[in-house]
Amino acid sequence: MVNMTLAVPEQLHRIMKKHPEIKWTEVARQAIEQKAQLIEAAEKDPFRLYAYKRLAEEGEDAEKLFKF
């Protein structure tokens, strides 16, 4: 397994410190894995892949565009 370092805003860090019972590493790992799986699936649909990449630049969730 590869190690990775993340930077989080101070406000988020304060919240995380208030909840030491949460395994934050696992939360991050699951979030990254979920996003990677969405991108892998999107590679089969060029429009969806474009939306993911475009909205990722803006920090928004592209998945909401495809819920109808």
PDB file of N, CA, C and O in Angstrom:
ATOM      1  N   MET A   1       0.849  -1.170   0.000  1.00  0.00           N
ATOM      2  CA  MET A   1       0.000   0.000   0.000  1.00  0.00           C
ATOM      3  C   MET A   1       0.898   1.239   0.000  1.00  0.00           C
ATOM      4  O   MET A   1       1.949   1.254   0.630  1.00  0.00           O
ATOM      5  N   VAL A   2       0.444   2.282  -0.668  1.00  0.00           N
ATOM      6  CA  VAL A   2       1.199   3.528  -0.782  1.00  0.00           C
ATOM      7  C   VAL A   2       0.691   4.523   0.258  1.00  0.00           C
ATOM      8  O   VAL A   2      -0.508   4.616   0.512  1.00  0.00           O
ATOM      9  N   ASN A   3       1.602   5.276   0.862  1.00  0.00           N
ATOM     10  CA  ASN A   3       1.219   6.330   1.798  1.00  0.00           C
ATOM     11  C   ASN A   3       1.009   7.628   1.043  1.00  0.00           C
ATOM     12  O   ASN A   3       1.678   7.894   0.051  1.00  0.00           O
ATOM     13  N   MET A   4       0.103   8.463   1.567  1.00  0.00           N
ATOM     14  CA  MET A   4      -0.235   9.722   0.930  1.00  0.00           C
ATOM     15  C   MET A   4      -0.482  10.758   2.025  1.00  0.00           C
ATOM     16  O   MET A   4      -1.020  10.435   3.084  1.00  0.00           O
ATOM     17  N   THR A   5      -0.097  11.989   1.777  1.00  0.00           N
ATOM     18  CA  THR A   5      -0.319  13.069   2.733  1.00  0.00           C
ATOM     19  C   THR A   5      -1.354  14.018   2.157  1.00  0.00           C
ATOM     20  O   THR A   5      -1.281  14.389   0.987  1.00  0.00           O
ATOM     21  N   LEU A   6      -2.327  14.391   2.980  1.00  0.00           N
ATOM     22  CA  LEU A   6      -3.380  15.313   2.553  1.00  0.00           C
ATOM     23  C   LEU A   6      -3.317  16.586   3.374  1.00  0.00           C
ATOM     24  O   LEU A   6      -3.023  16.548   4.560  1.00  0.00           O
ATOM     25  N   ALA A   7      -3.648  17.688   2.745  1.00  0.00           N
ATOM     26  CA  ALA A   7      -3.795  18.956   3.459  1.00  0.00           C
ATOM     27  C   ALA A   7      -5.291  19.247   3.561  1.00  0.00           C
ATOM     28  O   ALA A   7      -6.029  19.086   2.583  1.00  0.00           O
ATOM     29  N   VAL A   8      -5.734  19.615   4.745  1.00  0.00           N
ATOM     30  CA  VAL A   8      -7.146  19.957   4.951  1.00  0.00           C
ATOM     31  C   VAL A   8      -7.225  21.342   5.584  1.00  0.00           C
ATOM     32  O   VAL A   8      -6.323  21.752   6.319  1.00  0.00           O
ATOM     33  N   PRO A   9      -8.309  22.051   5.317  1.00  0.00           N
ATOM     34  CA  PRO A   9      -8.468  23.377   5.937  1.00  0.00           C
ATOM     35  C   PRO A   9      -8.524  23.266   7.468  1.00  0.00           C
ATOM     36  O   PRO A   9      -8.942  22.242   8.019  1.00  0.00           O
ATOM     37  N   GLU A  10      -8.112  24.327   8.142  1.00  0.00           N
ATOM     38  CA  GLU A  10      -8.101  24.351   9.613  1.00  0.00           C
ATOM     39  C   GLU A  10      -9.465  24.008  10.202  1.00  0.00           C
ATOM     40  O   GLU A  10      -9.551  23.263  11.177  1.00  0.00           O
ATOM     41  N   GLN A  11     -10.520  24.556   9.638  1.00  0.00           N
ATOM     42  CA  GLN A  11     -11.864  24.312  10.173  1.00  0.00           C
ATOM     43  C   GLN A  11     -12.203  22.818  10.123  1.00  0.00           C
ATOM     44  O   GLN A  11     -12.740  22.266  11.076  1.00  0.00           O
ATOM     45  N   LEU A  12     -11.872  22.172   9.029  1.00  0.00           N
ATOM     46  CA  LEU A  12     -12.115  20.738   8.901  1.00  0.00           C
ATOM     47  C   LEU A  12     -11.247  19.967   9.895  1.00  0.00           C
ATOM     48  O   LEU A  12     -11.718  19.023  10.539  1.00  0.00           O
ATOM     49  N   HIS A  13     -10.016  20.385  10.072  1.00  0.00           N
ATOM     50  CA  HIS A  13      -9.116  19.722  11.012  1.00  0.00           C
ATOM     51  C   HIS A  13      -9.655  19.808  12.440  1.00  0.00           C
ATOM     52  O   HIS A  13      -9.583  18.832  13.200  1.00  0.00           O
ATOM     53  N   ARG A  14     -10.221  20.943  12.807  1.00  0.00           N
ATOM     54  CA  ARG A  14     -10.809  21.091  14.147  1.00  0.00           C
ATOM     55  C   ARG A  14     -11.962  20.102  14.342  1.00  0.00           C
ATOM     56  O   ARG A  14     -12.088  19.479  15.398  1.00  0.00           O
ATOM     57  N   ILE A  15     -12.787  19.956  13.313  1.00  0.00           N
ATOM     58  CA  ILE A  15     -13.909  19.002  13.405  1.00  0.00           C
ATOM     59  C   ILE A  15     -13.369  17.584  13.552  1.00  0.00           C
ATOM     60  O   ILE A  15     -13.849  16.801  14.381  1.00  0.00           O
ATOM     61  N   MET A  16     -12.370  17.263  12.757  1.00  0.00           N
ATOM     62  CA  MET A  16     -11.790  15.924  12.813  1.00  0.00           C
ATOM     63  C   MET A  16     -11.187  15.637  14.187  1.00  0.00           C
ATOM     64  O   MET A  16     -11.336  14.526  14.711  1.00  0.00           O
ATOM     65  N   LYS A  17     -10.528  16.619  14.775  1.00  0.00           N
ATOM     66  CA  LYS A  17      -9.918  16.434  16.094  1.00  0.00           C
ATOM     67  C   LYS A  17     -10.974  16.214  17.180  1.00  0.00           C
ATOM     68  O   LYS A  17     -10.715  15.543  18.173  1.00  0.00           O
ATOM     69  N   LYS A  18     -12.187  16.773  16.971  1.00  0.00           N
ATOM     70  CA  LYS A  18     -13.258  16.583  17.948  1.00  0.00           C
ATOM     71  C   LYS A  18     -13.816  15.162  17.902  1.00  0.00           C
ATOM     72  O   LYS A  18     -14.540  14.760  18.800  1.00  0.00           O
ATOM     73  N   HIS A  19     -13.481  14.416  16.868  1.00  0.00           N
ATOM     74  CA  HIS A  19     -14.025  13.062  16.697  1.00  0.00           C
ATOM     75  C   HIS A  19     -12.907  12.047  16.451  1.00  0.00           C
ATOM     76  O   HIS A  19     -12.804  11.463  15.370  1.00  0.00           O
ATOM     77  N   PRO A  20     -12.079  11.815  17.465  1.00  0.00           N
ATOM     78  CA  PRO A  20     -10.962  10.872  17.300  1.00  0.00           C
ATOM     79  C   PRO A  20     -11.429   9.420  17.142  1.00  0.00           C
ATOM     80  O   PRO A  20     -10.643   8.560  16.747  1.00  0.00           O
ATOM     81  N   GLU A  21     -12.687   9.160  17.437  1.00  0.00           N
ATOM     82  CA  GLU A  21     -13.207   7.795  17.298  1.00  0.00           C
ATOM     83  C   GLU A  21     -13.382   7.401  15.826  1.00  0.00           C
ATOM     84  O   GLU A  21     -13.483   6.221  15.497  1.00  0.00           O
ATOM     85  N   ILE A  22     -13.382   8.389  14.954  1.00  0.00           N
ATOM     86  CA  ILE A  22     -13.524   8.138  13.522  1.00  0.00           C
ATOM     87  C   ILE A  22     -12.155   7.832  12.934  1.00  0.00           C
ATOM     88  O   ILE A  22     -11.175   8.515  13.209  1.00  0.00           O
ATOM     89  N   LYS A  23     -12.078   6.808  12.122  1.00  0.00           N
ATOM     90  CA  LYS A  23     -10.829   6.477  11.426  1.00  0.00           C
ATOM     91  C   LYS A  23     -10.789   7.312  10.149  1.00  0.00           C
ATOM     92  O   LYS A  23     -11.262   6.901   9.091  1.00  0.00           O
ATOM     93  N   TRP A  24     -10.236   8.520  10.255  1.00  0.00           N
ATOM     94  CA  TRP A  24     -10.258   9.478   9.141  1.00  0.00           C
ATOM     95  C   TRP A  24      -9.483   8.969   7.938  1.00  0.00           C
ATOM     96  O   TRP A  24      -9.822   9.285   6.794  1.00  0.00           O
ATOM     97  N   THR A  25      -8.462   8.179   8.174  1.00  0.00           N
ATOM     98  CA  THR A  25      -7.718   7.599   7.062  1.00  0.00           C
ATOM     99  C   THR A  25      -8.638   6.703   6.230  1.00  0.00           C
ATOM    100  O   THR A  25      -8.615   6.736   5.000  1.00  0.00           O
ATOM    101  N   GLU A  26      -9.452   5.919   6.909  1.00  0.00           N
ATOM    102  CA  GLU A  26     -10.384   5.035   6.208  1.00  0.00           C
ATOM    103  C   GLU A  26     -11.451   5.834   5.478  1.00  0.00           C
ATOM    104  O   GLU A  26     -11.851   5.486   4.366  1.00  0.00           O
ATOM    105  N   VAL A  27     -11.933   6.918   6.077  1.00  0.00           N
ATOM    106  CA  VAL A  27     -12.916   7.788   5.418  1.00  0.00           C
ATOM    107  C   VAL A  27     -12.328   8.338   4.117  1.00  0.00           C
ATOM    108  O   VAL A  27     -12.964   8.296   3.062  1.00  0.00           O
ATOM    109  N   ALA A  28     -11.098   8.816   4.182  1.00  0.00           N
ATOM    110  CA  ALA A  28     -10.438   9.365   2.997  1.00  0.00           C
ATOM    111  C   ALA A  28     -10.218   8.274   1.956  1.00  0.00           C
ATOM    112  O   ALA A  28     -10.452   8.480   0.765  1.00  0.00           O
ATOM    113  N   ARG A  29      -9.775   7.113   2.386  1.00  0.00           N
ATOM    114  CA  ARG A  29      -9.516   6.002   1.473  1.00  0.00           C
ATOM    115  C   ARG A  29     -10.793   5.614   0.733  1.00  0.00           C
ATOM    116  O   ARG A  29     -10.791   5.411  -0.484  1.00  0.00           O
ATOM    117  N   GLN A  30     -11.899   5.515   1.453  1.00  0.00           N
ATOM    118  CA  GLN A  30     -13.171   5.145   0.830  1.00  0.00           C
ATOM    119  C   GLN A  30     -13.655   6.214  -0.150  1.00  0.00           C
ATOM    120  O   GLN A  30     -14.160   5.889  -1.222  1.00  0.00           O
ATOM    121  N   ALA A  31     -13.490   7.474   0.214  1.00  0.00           N
ATOM    122  CA  ALA A  31     -13.912   8.566  -0.671  1.00  0.00           C
ATOM    123  C   ALA A  31     -13.095   8.571  -1.961  1.00  0.00           C
ATOM    124  O   ALA A  31     -13.643   8.742  -3.057  1.00  0.00           O
ATOM    125  N   ILE A  32     -11.797   8.364  -1.832  1.00  0.00           N
ATOM    126  CA  ILE A  32     -10.931   8.331  -3.015  1.00  0.00           C
ATOM    127  C   ILE A  32     -11.275   7.132  -3.883  1.00  0.00           C
ATOM    128  O   ILE A  32     -11.372   7.240  -5.110  1.00  0.00           O
ATOM    129  N   GLU A  33     -11.499   5.986  -3.261  1.00  0.00           N
ATOM    130  CA  GLU A  33     -11.852   4.785  -4.018  1.00  0.00           C
ATOM    131  C   GLU A  33     -13.177   4.966  -4.754  1.00  0.00           C
ATOM    132  O   GLU A  33     -13.292   4.614  -5.933  1.00  0.00           O
ATOM    133  N   GLN A  34     -14.163   5.548  -4.085  1.00  0.00           N
ATOM    134  CA  GLN A  34     -15.470   5.773  -4.708  1.00  0.00           C
ATOM    135  C   GLN A  34     -15.341   6.707  -5.910  1.00  0.00           C
ATOM    136  O   GLN A  34     -15.892   6.441  -6.982  1.00  0.00           O
ATOM    137  N   LYS A  35     -14.597   7.783  -5.769  1.00  0.00           N
ATOM    138  CA  LYS A  35     -14.405   8.730  -6.870  1.00  0.00           C
ATOM    139  C   LYS A  35     -13.665   8.068  -8.023  1.00  0.00           C
ATOM    140  O   LYS A  35     -14.014   8.253  -9.187  1.00  0.00           O
ATOM    141  N   ALA A  36     -12.643   7.259  -7.714  1.00  0.00           N
ATOM    142  CA  ALA A  36     -11.888   6.557  -8.752  1.00  0.00           C
ATOM    143  C   ALA A  36     -12.783   5.578  -9.513  1.00  0.00           C
ATOM    144  O   ALA A  36     -12.679   5.464 -10.742  1.00  0.00           O
ATOM    145  N   GLN A  37     -13.666   4.899  -8.812  1.00  0.00           N
ATOM    146  CA  GLN A  37     -14.585   3.972  -9.466  1.00  0.00           C
ATOM    147  C   GLN A  37     -15.557   4.713 -10.383  1.00  0.00           C
ATOM    148  O   GLN A  37     -15.864   4.231 -11.482  1.00  0.00           O
ATOM    149  N   LEU A  38     -16.030   5.880  -9.951  1.00  0.00           N
ATOM    150  CA  LEU A  38     -16.914   6.681 -10.801  1.00  0.00           C
ATOM    151  C   LEU A  38     -16.206   7.112 -12.081  1.00  0.00           C
ATOM    152  O   LEU A  38     -16.774   7.058 -13.169  1.00  0.00           O
ATOM    153  N   ILE A  39     -14.963   7.510 -11.940  1.00  0.00           N
ATOM    154  CA  ILE A  39     -14.193   7.948 -13.105  1.00  0.00           C
ATOM    155  C   ILE A  39     -13.919   6.767 -14.034  1.00  0.00           C
ATOM    156  O   ILE A  39     -14.026   6.894 -15.255  1.00  0.00           O
ATOM    157  N   GLU A  40     -13.599   5.611 -13.465  1.00  0.00           N
ATOM    158  CA  GLU A  40     -13.380   4.418 -14.281  1.00  0.00           C
ATOM    159  C   GLU A  40     -14.642   4.084 -15.083  1.00  0.00           C
ATOM    160  O   GLU A  40     -14.562   3.781 -16.272  1.00  0.00           O
ATOM    161  N   ALA A  41     -15.799   4.142 -14.438  1.00  0.00           N
ATOM    162  CA  ALA A  41     -17.058   3.858 -15.132  1.00  0.00           C
ATOM    163  C   ALA A  41     -17.347   4.923 -16.190  1.00  0.00           C
ATOM    164  O   ALA A  41     -17.869   4.622 -17.262  1.00  0.00           O
ATOM    165  N   ALA A  42     -16.989   6.145 -15.893  1.00  0.00           N
ATOM    166  CA  ALA A  42     -17.263   7.252 -16.817  1.00  0.00           C
ATOM    167  C   ALA A  42     -16.429   7.153 -18.080  1.00  0.00           C
ATOM    168  O   ALA A  42     -16.826   7.683 -19.123  1.00  0.00           O
ATOM    169  N   GLU A  43     -15.298   6.468 -18.007  1.00  0.00           N
ATOM    170  CA  GLU A  43     -14.446   6.349 -19.191  1.00  0.00           C
ATOM    171  C   GLU A  43     -15.163   5.639 -20.337  1.00  0.00           C
ATOM    172  O   GLU A  43     -14.785   5.777 -21.489  1.00  0.00           O
ATOM    173  N   LYS A  44     -16.232   4.915 -20.019  1.00  0.00           N
ATOM    174  CA  LYS A  44     -17.012   4.220 -21.040  1.00  0.00           C
ATOM    175  C   LYS A  44     -18.032   5.151 -21.694  1.00  0.00           C
ATOM    176  O   LYS A  44     -18.622   4.807 -22.703  1.00  0.00           O
ATOM    177  N   ASP A  45     -18.240   6.312 -21.106  1.00  0.00           N
ATOM    178  CA  ASP A  45     -19.207   7.295 -21.609  1.00  0.00           C
ATOM    179  C   ASP A  45     -18.500   8.642 -21.731  1.00  0.00           C
ATOM    180  O   ASP A  45     -18.295   9.325 -20.737  1.00  0.00           O
ATOM    181  N   PRO A  46     -18.140   9.054 -22.946  1.00  0.00           N
ATOM    182  CA  PRO A  46     -17.350  10.278 -23.118  1.00  0.00           C
ATOM    183  C   PRO A  46     -18.025  11.533 -22.554  1.00  0.00           C
ATOM    184  O   PRO A  46     -17.351  12.411 -22.033  1.00  0.00           O
ATOM    185  N   PHE A  47     -19.337  11.621 -22.630  1.00  0.00           N
ATOM    186  CA  PHE A  47     -20.036  12.798 -22.100  1.00  0.00           C
ATOM    187  C   PHE A  47     -19.945  12.852 -20.583  1.00  0.00           C
ATOM    188  O   PHE A  47     -19.722  13.898 -19.992  1.00  0.00           O
ATOM    189  N   ARG A  48     -20.099  11.702 -19.955  1.00  0.00           N
ATOM    190  CA  ARG A  48     -20.006  11.637 -18.497  1.00  0.00           C
ATOM    191  C   ARG A  48     -18.574  11.944 -18.052  1.00  0.00           C
ATOM    192  O   ARG A  48     -18.357  12.670 -17.089  1.00  0.00           O
ATOM    193  N   LEU A  49     -17.598  11.402 -18.754  1.00  0.00           N
ATOM    194  CA  LEU A  49     -16.203  11.658 -18.415  1.00  0.00           C
ATOM    195  C   LEU A  49     -15.884  13.141 -18.536  1.00  0.00           C
ATOM    196  O   LEU A  49     -15.243  13.721 -17.667  1.00  0.00           O
ATOM    197  N   TYR A  50     -16.364  13.773 -19.597  1.00  0.00           N
ATOM    198  CA  TYR A  50     -16.143  15.206 -19.775  1.00  0.00           C
ATOM    199  C   TYR A  50     -16.759  15.975 -18.603  1.00  0.00           C
ATOM    200  O   TYR A  50     -16.141  16.882 -18.045  1.00  0.00           O
ATOM    201  N   ALA A  51     -17.987  15.610 -18.218  1.00  0.00           N
ATOM    202  CA  ALA A  51     -18.658  16.308 -17.116  1.00  0.00           C
ATOM    203  C   ALA A  51     -17.885  16.149 -15.813  1.00  0.00           C
ATOM    204  O   ALA A  51     -17.724  17.107 -15.062  1.00  0.00           O
ATOM    205  N   TYR A  52     -17.390  14.926 -15.532  1.00  0.00           N
ATOM    206  CA  TYR A  52     -16.609  14.707 -14.314  1.00  0.00           C
ATOM    207  C   TYR A  52     -15.361  15.581 -14.294  1.00  0.00           C
ATOM    208  O   TYR A  52     -15.054  16.226 -13.308  1.00  0.00           O
ATOM    209  N   LYS A  53     -14.642  15.578 -15.408  1.00  0.00           N
ATOM    210  CA  LYS A  53     -13.408  16.351 -15.455  1.00  0.00           C
ATOM    211  C   LYS A  53     -13.688  17.838 -15.360  1.00  0.00           C
ATOM    212  O   LYS A  53     -13.007  18.576 -14.646  1.00  0.00           O
ATOM    213  N   ARG A  54     -14.694  18.305 -16.068  1.00  0.00           N
ATOM    214  CA  ARG A  54     -15.022  19.737 -16.083  1.00  0.00           C
ATOM    215  C   ARG A  54     -15.481  20.206 -14.706  1.00  0.00           C
ATOM    216  O   ARG A  54     -15.031  21.231 -14.202  1.00  0.00           O
ATOM    217  N   LEU A  55     -16.388  19.482 -14.099  1.00  0.00           N
ATOM    218  CA  LEU A  55     -16.912  19.900 -12.805  1.00  0.00           C
ATOM    219  C   LEU A  55     -15.898  19.683 -11.685  1.00  0.00           C
ATOM    220  O   LEU A  55     -15.935  20.393 -10.680  1.00  0.00           O
ATOM    221  N   ALA A  56     -14.985  18.734 -11.857  1.00  0.00           N
ATOM    222  CA  ALA A  56     -13.933  18.547 -10.851  1.00  0.00           C
ATOM    223  C   ALA A  56     -13.058  19.791 -10.777  1.00  0.00           C
ATOM    224  O   ALA A  56     -12.577  20.158  -9.706  1.00  0.00           O
ATOM    225  N   GLU A  57     -12.885  20.446 -11.925  1.00  0.00           N
ATOM    226  CA  GLU A  57     -12.109  21.690 -11.939  1.00  0.00           C
ATOM    227  C   GLU A  57     -12.800  22.772 -11.122  1.00  0.00           C
ATOM    228  O   GLU A  57     -12.159  23.641 -10.556  1.00  0.00           O
ATOM    229  N   GLU A  58     -14.124  22.712 -11.078  1.00  0.00           N
ATOM    230  CA  GLU A  58     -14.906  23.716 -10.355  1.00  0.00           C
ATOM    231  C   GLU A  58     -15.237  23.268  -8.938  1.00  0.00           C
ATOM    232  O   GLU A  58     -15.876  23.990  -8.190  1.00  0.00           O
ATOM    233  N   GLY A  59     -14.847  22.033  -8.586  1.00  0.00           N
ATOM    234  CA  GLY A  59     -15.095  21.527  -7.240  1.00  0.00           C
ATOM    235  C   GLY A  59     -16.531  21.105  -7.004  1.00  0.00           C
ATOM    236  O   GLY A  59     -16.985  21.066  -5.881  1.00  0.00           O
ATOM    237  N   GLU A  60     -17.238  20.755  -8.060  1.00  0.00           N
ATOM    238  CA  GLU A  60     -18.624  20.330  -7.908  1.00  0.00           C
ATOM    239  C   GLU A  60     -18.749  18.843  -8.211  1.00  0.00           C
ATOM    240  O   GLU A  60     -17.853  18.228  -8.767  1.00  0.00           O
ATOM    241  N   ASP A  61     -19.902  18.282  -7.874  1.00  0.00           N
ATOM    242  CA  ASP A  61     -20.151  16.859  -8.069  1.00  0.00           C
ATOM    243  C   ASP A  61     -20.889  16.644  -9.382  1.00  0.00           C
ATOM    244  O   ASP A  61     -22.044  17.028  -9.531  1.00  0.00           O
ATOM    245  N   ALA A  62     -20.237  16.017 -10.336  1.00  0.00           N
ATOM    246  CA  ALA A  62     -20.824  15.797 -11.653  1.00  0.00           C
ATOM    247  C   ALA A  62     -21.958  14.783 -11.602  1.00  0.00           C
ATOM    248  O   ALA A  62     -22.842  14.801 -12.448  1.00  0.00           O
ATOM    249  N   GLU A  63     -21.958  13.916 -10.613  1.00  0.00           N
ATOM    250  CA  GLU A  63     -22.962  12.856 -10.557  1.00  0.00           C
ATOM    251  C   GLU A  63     -24.379  13.422 -10.496  1.00  0.00           C
ATOM    252  O   GLU A  63     -25.307  12.837 -11.029  1.00  0.00           O
ATOM    253  N   LYS A  64     -24.551  14.590  -9.884  1.00  0.00           N
ATOM    254  CA  LYS A  64     -25.892  15.158  -9.783  1.00  0.00           C
ATOM    255  C   LYS A  64     -26.468  15.510 -11.158  1.00  0.00           C
ATOM    256  O   LYS A  64     -27.673  15.576 -11.320  1.00  0.00           O
ATOM    257  N   LEU A  65     -25.614  15.709 -12.149  1.00  0.00           N
ATOM    258  CA  LEU A  65     -26.104  15.992 -13.492  1.00  0.00           C
ATOM    259  C   LEU A  65     -26.777  14.797 -14.129  1.00  0.00           C
ATOM    260  O   LEU A  65     -27.599  14.945 -15.023  1.00  0.00           O
ATOM    261  N   PHE A  66     -26.429  13.595 -13.684  1.00  0.00           N
ATOM    262  CA  PHE A  66     -26.918  12.392 -14.330  1.00  0.00           C
ATOM    263  C   PHE A  66     -28.032  11.699 -13.558  1.00  0.00           C
ATOM    264  O   PHE A  66     -28.408  10.596 -13.897  1.00  0.00           O
ATOM    265  N   LYS A  67     -28.561  12.356 -12.546  1.00  0.00           N
ATOM    266  CA  LYS A  67     -29.679  11.796 -11.783  1.00  0.00           C
ATOM    267  C   LYS A  67     -30.974  12.380 -12.325  1.00  0.00           C
ATOM    268  O   LYS A  67     -31.282  13.543 -12.103  1.00  0.00           O
ATOM    269  N   PHE A  68     -31.687  11.551 -13.064  1.00  0.00           N
ATOM    270  CA  PHE A  68     -32.999  11.990 -13.578  1.00  0.00           C
ATOM    271  C   PHE A  68     -33.916  10.841 -13.724  1.00  0.00           C
ATOM    272  O   PHE A  68     -33.653   9.753 -13.401  1.00  0.00           O
TER     273      PHE A  68
END
